[in-house]
Coordinates of C-alpha atoms and ligand atoms in Angstrom, one line a residue:
X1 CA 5.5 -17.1 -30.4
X2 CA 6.5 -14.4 -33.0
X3 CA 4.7 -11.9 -34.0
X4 CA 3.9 -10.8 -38.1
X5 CA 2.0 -7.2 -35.6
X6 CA 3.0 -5.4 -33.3
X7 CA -0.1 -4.1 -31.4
X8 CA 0.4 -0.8 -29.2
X9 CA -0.3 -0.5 -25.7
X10 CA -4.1 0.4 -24.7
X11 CA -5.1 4.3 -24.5
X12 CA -5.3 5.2 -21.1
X13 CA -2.8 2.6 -20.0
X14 CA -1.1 3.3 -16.4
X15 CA 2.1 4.0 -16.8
X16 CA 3.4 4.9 -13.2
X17 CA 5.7 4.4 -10.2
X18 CA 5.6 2.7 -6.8
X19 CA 6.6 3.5 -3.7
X20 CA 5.5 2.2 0.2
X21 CA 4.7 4.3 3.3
X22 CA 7.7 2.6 5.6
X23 CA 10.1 2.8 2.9
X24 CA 9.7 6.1 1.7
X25 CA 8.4 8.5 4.5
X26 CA 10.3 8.9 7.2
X27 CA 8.8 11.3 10.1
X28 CA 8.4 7.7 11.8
X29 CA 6.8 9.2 15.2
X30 CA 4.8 12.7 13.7
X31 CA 1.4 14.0 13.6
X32 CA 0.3 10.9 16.4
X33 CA 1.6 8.7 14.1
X34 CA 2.0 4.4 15.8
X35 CA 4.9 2.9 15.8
X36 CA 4.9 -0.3 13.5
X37 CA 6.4 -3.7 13.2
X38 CA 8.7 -2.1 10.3
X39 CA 9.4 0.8 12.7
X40 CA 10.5 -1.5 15.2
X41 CA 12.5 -4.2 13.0
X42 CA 14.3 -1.9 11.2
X43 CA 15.2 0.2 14.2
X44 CA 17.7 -2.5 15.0
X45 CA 18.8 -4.0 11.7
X46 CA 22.5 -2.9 10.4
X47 CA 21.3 -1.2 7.8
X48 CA 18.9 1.6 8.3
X49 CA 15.7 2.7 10.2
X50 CA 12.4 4.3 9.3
X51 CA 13.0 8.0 10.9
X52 CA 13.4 9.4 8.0
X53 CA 13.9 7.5 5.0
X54 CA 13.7 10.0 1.8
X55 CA 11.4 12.1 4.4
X56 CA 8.5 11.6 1.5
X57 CA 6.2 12.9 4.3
X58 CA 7.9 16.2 4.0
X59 CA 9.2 16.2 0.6
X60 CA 5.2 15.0 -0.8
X61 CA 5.1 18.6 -3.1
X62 CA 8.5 18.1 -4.3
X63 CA 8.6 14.6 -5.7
X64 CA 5.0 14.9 -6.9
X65 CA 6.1 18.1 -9.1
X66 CA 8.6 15.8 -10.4
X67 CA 6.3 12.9 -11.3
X68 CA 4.1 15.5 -12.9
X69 CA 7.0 17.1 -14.7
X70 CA 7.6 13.4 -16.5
X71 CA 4.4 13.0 -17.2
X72 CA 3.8 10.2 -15.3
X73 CA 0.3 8.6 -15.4
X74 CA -0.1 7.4 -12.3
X75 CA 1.6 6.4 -8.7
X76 CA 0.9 3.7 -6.4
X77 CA 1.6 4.4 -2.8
X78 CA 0.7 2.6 0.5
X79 CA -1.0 3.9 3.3
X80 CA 0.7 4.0 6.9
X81 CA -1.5 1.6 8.8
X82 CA -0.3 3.7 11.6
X83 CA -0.5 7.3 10.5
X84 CA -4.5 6.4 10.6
X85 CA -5.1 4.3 13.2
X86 CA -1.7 4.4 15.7
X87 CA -2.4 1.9 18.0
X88 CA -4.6 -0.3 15.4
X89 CA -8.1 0.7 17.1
X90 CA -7.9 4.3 17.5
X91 CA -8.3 6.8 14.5
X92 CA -5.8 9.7 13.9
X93 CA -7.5 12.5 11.8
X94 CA -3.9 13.7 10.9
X95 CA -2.9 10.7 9.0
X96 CA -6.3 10.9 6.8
X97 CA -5.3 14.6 6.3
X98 CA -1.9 13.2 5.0
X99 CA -3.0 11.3 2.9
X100 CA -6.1 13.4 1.4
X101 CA -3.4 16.2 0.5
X102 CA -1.2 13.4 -1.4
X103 CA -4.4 12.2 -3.3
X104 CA -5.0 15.8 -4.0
X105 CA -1.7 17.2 -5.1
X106 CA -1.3 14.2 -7.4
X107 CA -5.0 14.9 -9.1
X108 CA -3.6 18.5 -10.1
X109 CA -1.0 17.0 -12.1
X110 CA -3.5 14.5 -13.3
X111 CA -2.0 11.4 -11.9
X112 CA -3.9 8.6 -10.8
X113 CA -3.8 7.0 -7.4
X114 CA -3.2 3.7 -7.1
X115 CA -3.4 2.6 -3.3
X116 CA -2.1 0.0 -0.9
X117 CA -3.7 -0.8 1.9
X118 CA -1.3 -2.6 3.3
X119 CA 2.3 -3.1 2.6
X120 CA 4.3 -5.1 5.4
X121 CA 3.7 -2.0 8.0
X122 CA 0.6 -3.3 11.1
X123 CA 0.5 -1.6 14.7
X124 CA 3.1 -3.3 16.6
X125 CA 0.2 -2.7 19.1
X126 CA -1.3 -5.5 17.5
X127 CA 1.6 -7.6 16.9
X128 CA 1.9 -7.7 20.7
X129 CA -1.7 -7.7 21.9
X130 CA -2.2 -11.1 19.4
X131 CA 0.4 -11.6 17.1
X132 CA -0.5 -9.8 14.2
X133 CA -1.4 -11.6 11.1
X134 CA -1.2 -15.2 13.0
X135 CA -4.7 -14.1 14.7
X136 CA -8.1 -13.7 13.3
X137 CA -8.6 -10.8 15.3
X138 CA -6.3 -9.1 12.6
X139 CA -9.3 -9.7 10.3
X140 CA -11.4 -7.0 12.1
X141 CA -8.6 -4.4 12.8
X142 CA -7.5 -4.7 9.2
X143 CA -10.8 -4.3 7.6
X144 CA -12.0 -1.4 10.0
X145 CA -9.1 0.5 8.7
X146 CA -9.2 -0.8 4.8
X147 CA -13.2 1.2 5.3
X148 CA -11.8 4.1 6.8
X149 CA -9.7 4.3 3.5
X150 CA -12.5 3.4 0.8
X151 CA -14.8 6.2 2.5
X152 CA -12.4 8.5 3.3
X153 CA -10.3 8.5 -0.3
X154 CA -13.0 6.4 -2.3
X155 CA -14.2 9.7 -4.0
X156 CA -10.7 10.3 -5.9
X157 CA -9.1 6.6 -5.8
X158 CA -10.2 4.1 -8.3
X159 CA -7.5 1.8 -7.9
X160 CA -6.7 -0.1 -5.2
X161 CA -4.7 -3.0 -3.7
X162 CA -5.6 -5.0 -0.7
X163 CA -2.2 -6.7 0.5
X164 CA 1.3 -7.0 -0.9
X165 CA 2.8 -9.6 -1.1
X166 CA 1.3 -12.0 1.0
X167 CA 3.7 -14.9 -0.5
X168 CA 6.6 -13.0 0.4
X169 CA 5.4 -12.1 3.8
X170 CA 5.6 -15.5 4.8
X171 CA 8.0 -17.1 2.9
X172 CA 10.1 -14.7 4.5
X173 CA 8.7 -14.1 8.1
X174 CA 11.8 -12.2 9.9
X175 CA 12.4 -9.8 7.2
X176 CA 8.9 -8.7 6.5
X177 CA 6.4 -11.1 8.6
X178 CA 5.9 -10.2 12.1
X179 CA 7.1 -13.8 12.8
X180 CA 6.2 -15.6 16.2
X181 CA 9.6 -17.3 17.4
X182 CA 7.5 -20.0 19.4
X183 CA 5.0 -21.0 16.8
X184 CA 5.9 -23.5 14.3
X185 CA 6.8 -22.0 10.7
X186 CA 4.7 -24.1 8.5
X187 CA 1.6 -23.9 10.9
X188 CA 2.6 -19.3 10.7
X189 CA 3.1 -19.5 7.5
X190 CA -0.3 -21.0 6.4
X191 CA -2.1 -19.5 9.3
X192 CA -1.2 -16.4 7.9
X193 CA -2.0 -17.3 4.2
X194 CA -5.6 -17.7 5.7
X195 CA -6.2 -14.4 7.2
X196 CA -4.4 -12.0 4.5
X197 CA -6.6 -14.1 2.2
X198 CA -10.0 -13.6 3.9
X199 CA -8.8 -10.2 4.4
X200 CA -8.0 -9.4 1.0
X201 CA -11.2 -11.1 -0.3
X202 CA -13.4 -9.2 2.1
X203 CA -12.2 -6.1 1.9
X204 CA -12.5 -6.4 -2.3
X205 CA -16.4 -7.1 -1.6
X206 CA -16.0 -3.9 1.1
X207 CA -14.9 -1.8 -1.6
X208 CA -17.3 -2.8 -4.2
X209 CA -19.8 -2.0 -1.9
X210 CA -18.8 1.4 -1.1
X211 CA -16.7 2.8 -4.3
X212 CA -19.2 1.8 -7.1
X213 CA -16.7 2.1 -10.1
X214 CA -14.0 0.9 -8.2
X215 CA -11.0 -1.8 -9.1
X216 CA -9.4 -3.7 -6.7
X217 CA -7.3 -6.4 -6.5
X218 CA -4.2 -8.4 -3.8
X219 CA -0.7 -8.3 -5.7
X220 CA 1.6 -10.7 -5.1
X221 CA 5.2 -11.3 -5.7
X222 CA 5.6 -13.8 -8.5
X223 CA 9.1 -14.7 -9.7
X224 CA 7.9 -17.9 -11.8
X225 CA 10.2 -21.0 -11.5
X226 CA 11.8 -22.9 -14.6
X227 CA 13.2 -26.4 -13.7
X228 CA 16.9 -26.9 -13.8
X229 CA 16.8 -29.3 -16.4
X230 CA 15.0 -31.3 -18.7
X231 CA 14.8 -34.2 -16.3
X232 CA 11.1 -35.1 -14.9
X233 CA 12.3 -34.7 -11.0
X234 CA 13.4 -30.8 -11.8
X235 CA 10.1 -30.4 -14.1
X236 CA 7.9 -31.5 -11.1
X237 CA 10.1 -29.6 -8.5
X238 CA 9.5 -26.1 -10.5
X239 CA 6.1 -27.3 -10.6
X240 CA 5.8 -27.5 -6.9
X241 CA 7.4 -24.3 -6.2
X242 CA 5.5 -22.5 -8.2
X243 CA 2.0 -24.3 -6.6
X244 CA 3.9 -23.8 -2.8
X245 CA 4.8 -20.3 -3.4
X246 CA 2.3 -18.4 -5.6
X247 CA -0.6 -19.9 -6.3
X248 CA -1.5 -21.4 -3.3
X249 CA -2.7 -18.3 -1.9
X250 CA -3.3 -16.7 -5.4
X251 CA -6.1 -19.5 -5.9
X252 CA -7.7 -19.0 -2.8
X253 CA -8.6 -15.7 -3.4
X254 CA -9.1 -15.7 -7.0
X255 CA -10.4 -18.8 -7.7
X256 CA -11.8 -20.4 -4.2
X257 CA -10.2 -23.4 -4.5
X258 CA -7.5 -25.0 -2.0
X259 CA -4.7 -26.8 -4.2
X260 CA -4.9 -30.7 -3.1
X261 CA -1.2 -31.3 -3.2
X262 CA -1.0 -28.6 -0.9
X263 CA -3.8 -29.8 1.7
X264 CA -1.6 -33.0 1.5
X265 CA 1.7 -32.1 2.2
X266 CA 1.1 -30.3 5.2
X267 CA -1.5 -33.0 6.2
X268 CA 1.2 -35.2 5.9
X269 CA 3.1 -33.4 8.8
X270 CA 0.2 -33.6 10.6
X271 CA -0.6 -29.6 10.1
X272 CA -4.5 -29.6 8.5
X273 CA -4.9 -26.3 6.3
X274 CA -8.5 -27.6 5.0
X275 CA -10.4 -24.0 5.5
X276 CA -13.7 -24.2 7.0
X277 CA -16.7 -24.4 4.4
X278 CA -17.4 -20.4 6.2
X279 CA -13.7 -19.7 4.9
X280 CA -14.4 -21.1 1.2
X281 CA -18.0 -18.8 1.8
X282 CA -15.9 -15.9 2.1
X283 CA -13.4 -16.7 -0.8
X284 CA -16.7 -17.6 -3.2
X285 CA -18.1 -14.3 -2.8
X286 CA -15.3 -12.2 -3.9
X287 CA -15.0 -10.6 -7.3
X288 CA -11.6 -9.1 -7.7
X289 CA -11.3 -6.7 -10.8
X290 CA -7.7 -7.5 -11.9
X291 CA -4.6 -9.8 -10.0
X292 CA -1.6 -7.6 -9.7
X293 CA 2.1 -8.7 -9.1
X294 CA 5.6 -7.0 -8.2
X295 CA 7.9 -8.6 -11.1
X296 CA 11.6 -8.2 -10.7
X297 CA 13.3 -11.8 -12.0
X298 CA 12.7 -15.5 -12.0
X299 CA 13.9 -18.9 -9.8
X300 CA 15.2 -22.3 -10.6
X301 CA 14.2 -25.4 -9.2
X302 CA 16.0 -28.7 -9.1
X303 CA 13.9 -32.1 -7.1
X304 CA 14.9 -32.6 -3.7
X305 CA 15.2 -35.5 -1.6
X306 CA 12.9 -36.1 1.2
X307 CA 16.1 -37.0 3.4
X308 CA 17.6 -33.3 2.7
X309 CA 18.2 -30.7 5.3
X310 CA 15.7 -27.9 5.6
X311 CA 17.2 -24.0 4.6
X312 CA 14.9 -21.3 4.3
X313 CA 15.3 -19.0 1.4
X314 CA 17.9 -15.7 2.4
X315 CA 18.5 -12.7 1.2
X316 CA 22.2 -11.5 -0.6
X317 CA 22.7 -8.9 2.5
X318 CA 26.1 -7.6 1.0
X319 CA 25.7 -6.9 -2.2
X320 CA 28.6 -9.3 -3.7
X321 CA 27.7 -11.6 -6.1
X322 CA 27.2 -14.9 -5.1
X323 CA 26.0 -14.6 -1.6
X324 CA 22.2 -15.6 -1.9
X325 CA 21.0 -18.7 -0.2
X326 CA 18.7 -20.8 -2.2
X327 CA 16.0 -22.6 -0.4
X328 CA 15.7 -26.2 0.1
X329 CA 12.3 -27.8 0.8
X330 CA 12.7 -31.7 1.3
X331 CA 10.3 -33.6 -0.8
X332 CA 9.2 -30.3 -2.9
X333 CA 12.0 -28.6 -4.1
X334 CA 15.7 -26.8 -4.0
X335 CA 16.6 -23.4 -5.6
X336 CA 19.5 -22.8 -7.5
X337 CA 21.2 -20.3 -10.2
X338 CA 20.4 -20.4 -13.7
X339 CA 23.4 -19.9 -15.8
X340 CA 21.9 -18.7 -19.1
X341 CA 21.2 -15.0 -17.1
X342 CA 22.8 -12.4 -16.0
X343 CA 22.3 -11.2 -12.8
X344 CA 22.2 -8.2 -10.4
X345 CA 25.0 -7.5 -7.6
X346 CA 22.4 -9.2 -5.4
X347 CA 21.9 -12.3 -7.4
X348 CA 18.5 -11.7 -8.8
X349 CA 18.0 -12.9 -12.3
X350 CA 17.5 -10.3 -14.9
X351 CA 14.9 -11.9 -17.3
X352 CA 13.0 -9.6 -19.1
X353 CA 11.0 -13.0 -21.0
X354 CA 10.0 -13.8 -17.4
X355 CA 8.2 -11.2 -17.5
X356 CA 6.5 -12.6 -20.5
X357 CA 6.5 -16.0 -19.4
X358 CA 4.6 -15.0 -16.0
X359 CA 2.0 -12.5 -17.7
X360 CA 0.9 -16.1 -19.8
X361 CA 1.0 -17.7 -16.8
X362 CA -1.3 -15.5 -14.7
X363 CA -3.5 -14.5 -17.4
X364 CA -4.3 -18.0 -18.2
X365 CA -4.8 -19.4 -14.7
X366 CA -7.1 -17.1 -13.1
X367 CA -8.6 -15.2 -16.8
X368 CA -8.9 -11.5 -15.3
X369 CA -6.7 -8.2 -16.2
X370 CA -3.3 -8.3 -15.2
X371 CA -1.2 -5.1 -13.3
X372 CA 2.3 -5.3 -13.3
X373 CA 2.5 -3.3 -10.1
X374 CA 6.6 -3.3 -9.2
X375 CA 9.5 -4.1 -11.9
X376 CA 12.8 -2.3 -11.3
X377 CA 16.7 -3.5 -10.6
X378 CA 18.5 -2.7 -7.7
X379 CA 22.1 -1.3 -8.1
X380 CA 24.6 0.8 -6.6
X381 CA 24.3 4.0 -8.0
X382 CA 27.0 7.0 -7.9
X383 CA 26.7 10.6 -8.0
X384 CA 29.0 12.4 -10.7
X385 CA 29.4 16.1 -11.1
X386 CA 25.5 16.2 -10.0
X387 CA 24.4 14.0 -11.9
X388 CA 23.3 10.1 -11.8
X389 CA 23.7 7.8 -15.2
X390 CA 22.1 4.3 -15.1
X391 CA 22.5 2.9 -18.1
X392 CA 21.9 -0.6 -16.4
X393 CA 18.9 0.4 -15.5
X394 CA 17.6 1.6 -18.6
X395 CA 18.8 -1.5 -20.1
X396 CA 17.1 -3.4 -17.6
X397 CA 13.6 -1.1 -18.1
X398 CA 13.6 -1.0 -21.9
X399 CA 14.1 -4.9 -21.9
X400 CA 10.8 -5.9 -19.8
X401 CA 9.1 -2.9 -21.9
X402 CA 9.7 -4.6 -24.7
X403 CA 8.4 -8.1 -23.6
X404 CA 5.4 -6.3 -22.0
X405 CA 4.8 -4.9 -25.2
X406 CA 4.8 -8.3 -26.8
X407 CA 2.5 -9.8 -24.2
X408 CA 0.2 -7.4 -25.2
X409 CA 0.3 -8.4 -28.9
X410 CA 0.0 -11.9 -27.1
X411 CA -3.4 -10.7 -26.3
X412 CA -3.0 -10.1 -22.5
X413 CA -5.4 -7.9 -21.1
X414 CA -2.6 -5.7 -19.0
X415 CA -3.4 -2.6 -17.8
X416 CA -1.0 -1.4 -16.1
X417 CA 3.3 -1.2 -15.5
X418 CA 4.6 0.5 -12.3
X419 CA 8.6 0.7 -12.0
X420 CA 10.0 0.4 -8.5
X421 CA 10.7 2.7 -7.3
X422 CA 9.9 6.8 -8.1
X423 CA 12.7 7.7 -5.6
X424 CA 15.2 5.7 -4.1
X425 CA 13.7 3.9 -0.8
X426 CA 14.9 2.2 1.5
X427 CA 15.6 -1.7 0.6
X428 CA 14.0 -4.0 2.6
X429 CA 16.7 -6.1 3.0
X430 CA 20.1 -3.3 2.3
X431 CA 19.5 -0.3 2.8
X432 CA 20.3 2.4 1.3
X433 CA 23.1 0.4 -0.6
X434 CA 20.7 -1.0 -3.1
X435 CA 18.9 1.5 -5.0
X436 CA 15.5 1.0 -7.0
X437 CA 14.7 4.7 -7.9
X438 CA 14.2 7.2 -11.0
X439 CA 15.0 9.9 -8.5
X440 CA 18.3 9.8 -6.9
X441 CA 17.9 10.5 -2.8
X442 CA 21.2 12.0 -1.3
X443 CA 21.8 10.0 1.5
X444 CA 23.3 7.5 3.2
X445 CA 22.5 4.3 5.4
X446 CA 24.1 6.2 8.3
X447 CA 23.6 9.8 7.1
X448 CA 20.5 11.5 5.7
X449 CA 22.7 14.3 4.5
X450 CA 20.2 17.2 2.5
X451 CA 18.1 14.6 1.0
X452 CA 18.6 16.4 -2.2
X453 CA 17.1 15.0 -5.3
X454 CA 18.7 14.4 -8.7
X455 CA 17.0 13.0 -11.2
X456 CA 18.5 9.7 -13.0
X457 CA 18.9 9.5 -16.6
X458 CA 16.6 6.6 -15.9
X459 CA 14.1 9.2 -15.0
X460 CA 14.4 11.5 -18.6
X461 CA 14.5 7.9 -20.0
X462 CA 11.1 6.8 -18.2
X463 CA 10.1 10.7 -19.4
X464 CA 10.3 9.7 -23.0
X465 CA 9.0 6.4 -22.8
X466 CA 5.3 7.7 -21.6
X467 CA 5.5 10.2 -25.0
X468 CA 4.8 7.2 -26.8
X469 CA 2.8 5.6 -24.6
X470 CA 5.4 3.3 -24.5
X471 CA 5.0 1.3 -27.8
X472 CA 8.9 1.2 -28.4
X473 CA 9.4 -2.2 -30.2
X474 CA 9.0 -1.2 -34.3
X475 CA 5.6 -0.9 -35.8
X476 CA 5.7 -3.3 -38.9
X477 CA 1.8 -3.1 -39.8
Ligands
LIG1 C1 9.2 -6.0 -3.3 C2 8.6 -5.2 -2.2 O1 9.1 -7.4 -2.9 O2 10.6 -5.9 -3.5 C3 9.3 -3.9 -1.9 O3 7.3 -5.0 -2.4 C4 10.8 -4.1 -2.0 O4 8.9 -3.3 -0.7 C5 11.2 -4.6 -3.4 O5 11.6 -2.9 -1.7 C6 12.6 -4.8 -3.6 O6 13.2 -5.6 -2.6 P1 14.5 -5.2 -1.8 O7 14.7 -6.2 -0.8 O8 15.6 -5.1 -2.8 O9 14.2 -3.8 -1.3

């Protein structure tokens, strides 16, 4: 659809920058802080580990200073499960005091928080007393410290986010999951769907409850799929990633319905995923204010034979073109590259009209607001006489600001754009090696070096942007 108007972005639209607690703050073991699945994991990984990250937790004033100084409108930041309650049960009055003087500094520079509660970091404490998210005892422990949050920073945060990611969590369990080696994948995987659902939609009725002009929603990854071809197997096969993947869980919590195709599959397999009628209760109830997903490309699909060997999806873990491994899902689907885009060193597709695409696709199926809560490309990024230019990932920011700006005209109720990442974090899956951020972090995957910060021309891009609240495709009324 083209457009004769070009409508502007919303007053008061949030215009920010992400960032989450594990990836960001380092001091791993201060202040009584818990140690967490993330802590653990990535204490043994190649890559990385949590110590100190871009030592956020010390560097809070500084990088704040700097979102202020662009003029950003508002930041969305997770909480450290563990900071608050170390061991998953017992509450740490430091990590609240962390977190109230983060809230606080970014007021004075008029920024809004956005929080997460939870973003892939739990106790390992309760990864090894039950298994983390495969239990219903996680139900409690989450939503005892989701309330400790709403009453403790309810007064100054309006904007909050139950889980991230869910989807991703468990379509990729080693990486980000707290995956149980002797426990089959598909029962994990849906297991866990359940309880971050019933999690997410109880602690949105928790907050309602407590934070009267509150909005809350889950955000979810969702890289929609296009079918390889025009042929009716490939058409169906995008279709049934899309259903597997994403909306699945989407639909449970935002519109209390269990996907029938779904129920059958697994039923087929002899795994039954039919919730209990207290379950669907549960998901009835909840009124989420908005749906909120991290954005960064979009998949291919192509039909797959029943008779196929099983892969689970992978991750590029070198940074060389060409190293990804697609998924293949026997009887549902196969992924595959899509030759009409480019695409970043780690194989991600950059398609800014996906970003479109999916905004029309969410907005339709479940009819609320829509938060694009992480967009951003990872690239290797090199310092030159003290400075850092990205013109990539200007190009790559302008591009889905433009087609953002379009769904708007589209008449998309969006109210909000977040780019991944403020400052560079650490990548879930490389490191250091693969860089998100408007603020350069001096440091390497073996080295954390001075930490020093240099601003991107990314950032002074990003600066310039927010002047015009970023209406940058031409006004023809
Ligand atoms: C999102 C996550 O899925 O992707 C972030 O919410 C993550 O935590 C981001 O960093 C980019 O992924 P990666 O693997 O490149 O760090």
């Amino acid at each position: 659809m083209e457009h004769r108007k070009i409508h502007s972005f919303p007053e008061g639209f949030l215009w920010g920058a992400a960032t989450a607690a594990y990836q960001v703050e380092g001091a791993y073991r201060e202040d009584g802080k818990g140690l967490s699945n993330q802590d653990i994991l990535n204490g043994t990984n190649a890559f990385h580990d949590t110590a100190v990250t871009a030592d956020f937790y010390h560097r809070y004033k500084e990088d704040i200073a700097l979102m202020g100084e662009m003029g950003l409108k508002s930041f969305r930041f997770s909480v450290a499960w563990t900071r608050i309650y170390p061991d998953g049960k017992t509450l740490n009055r430091k990590g609240i005091e962390f977190y109230d003087d983060i809230i606080n500094e970014l007021l004075k520079y008029n920024i809004e928080p956005m929080v997460t509660i939870y973003h892939f970091d739990h106790p390992y404490e309760l990864q090894k007393a039950y298994g983390g998210w495969y239990s219903d005892c996680m139900i409690e422990d989450y939503l005892r410290f989701a309330r400790t949050c709403f009453e403790e920073f309810g007064d100054r945060v309006k904007y909050w986010l139950t889980i991230c990611e869910q989807n991703n969590i468990v379509l990729y369990p080693d990486l980000i999951g707290g995956y149980l080696e002797d426990v089959d994948i598909d029962t994990w995987r849906m297991q866990v769907t359940r309880v971050m659902s019933l999690c997410s939609a109880k602690a949105i009725n928790m907050c309602h409850e407590i934070i009267k002009d509150a909005k809350i929603g889950a955000s979810y990854s969702f890289p929609p799929s296009y079918p390889a071809s025009s042929s009716p197997d490939d058409v169906l096969a995008a279709m049934n990633e899309n259903d597997f993947r994403d909306f699945y869980g989407m639909d449970l919590v935002y519109r209390a319905r269990q996907n029938p195709w779904v129920i059958r599959y697994y039923e087929e397999r002899g795994i039954d995923i039919r919730l209990t009628e207290e379950d669907m209760e549960i998901l009835r109830s909840c009124r989420p204010d908005f749906i909120a997903y991290n954005y960064y490309r979009t998949n291919v699909a192509k039909g797959c034979p029943l008779e196929s060997g099983q892969i689970q999806p992978g991750f590029n873990l070198t940074g060389k073109k060409g190293s990804i491994t697609y998924p293949v899902f026997p009887g549902l689907y196969q992924g595959t590259g899509n030759a009409a885009l480019e695409k970043s060193d780690w194989d991600w597709t950059i398609d800014p009209e996906g970003l479109r695409i999916s905004l029309r696709m969410l907005y339709d199926r479940y009819a609320v607001p829509v938060m694009i809560v992480e967009n951003g490309l990872g690239a290797y990024d090199q310092v030159e006489d003290g400075k850092v230019h990205d013109p990539y990932r200007i190009e790559y920011l302008k591009k889905h600001v433009e087609q953002l700006q379009l769904a708007v005209c589209d008449g998309i109720e969006v109210w909000g754009y977040y780019v991944w990442s403020f400052v560079d974090v650490m990548s879930t899956s490389n490191g250091y090696n693969k860089r998100y951020g408007l603020v350069y972090v001096d440091r390497t995957d073996s080295s954390p070096k001075e930490l020093k910060r240099i601003c991107k021309d990314s950032y002074y891009w990003y600066q310039e942007l927010l002047k015009v609240n970023g209406n940058i495709l031409d006004r023809r009324e």
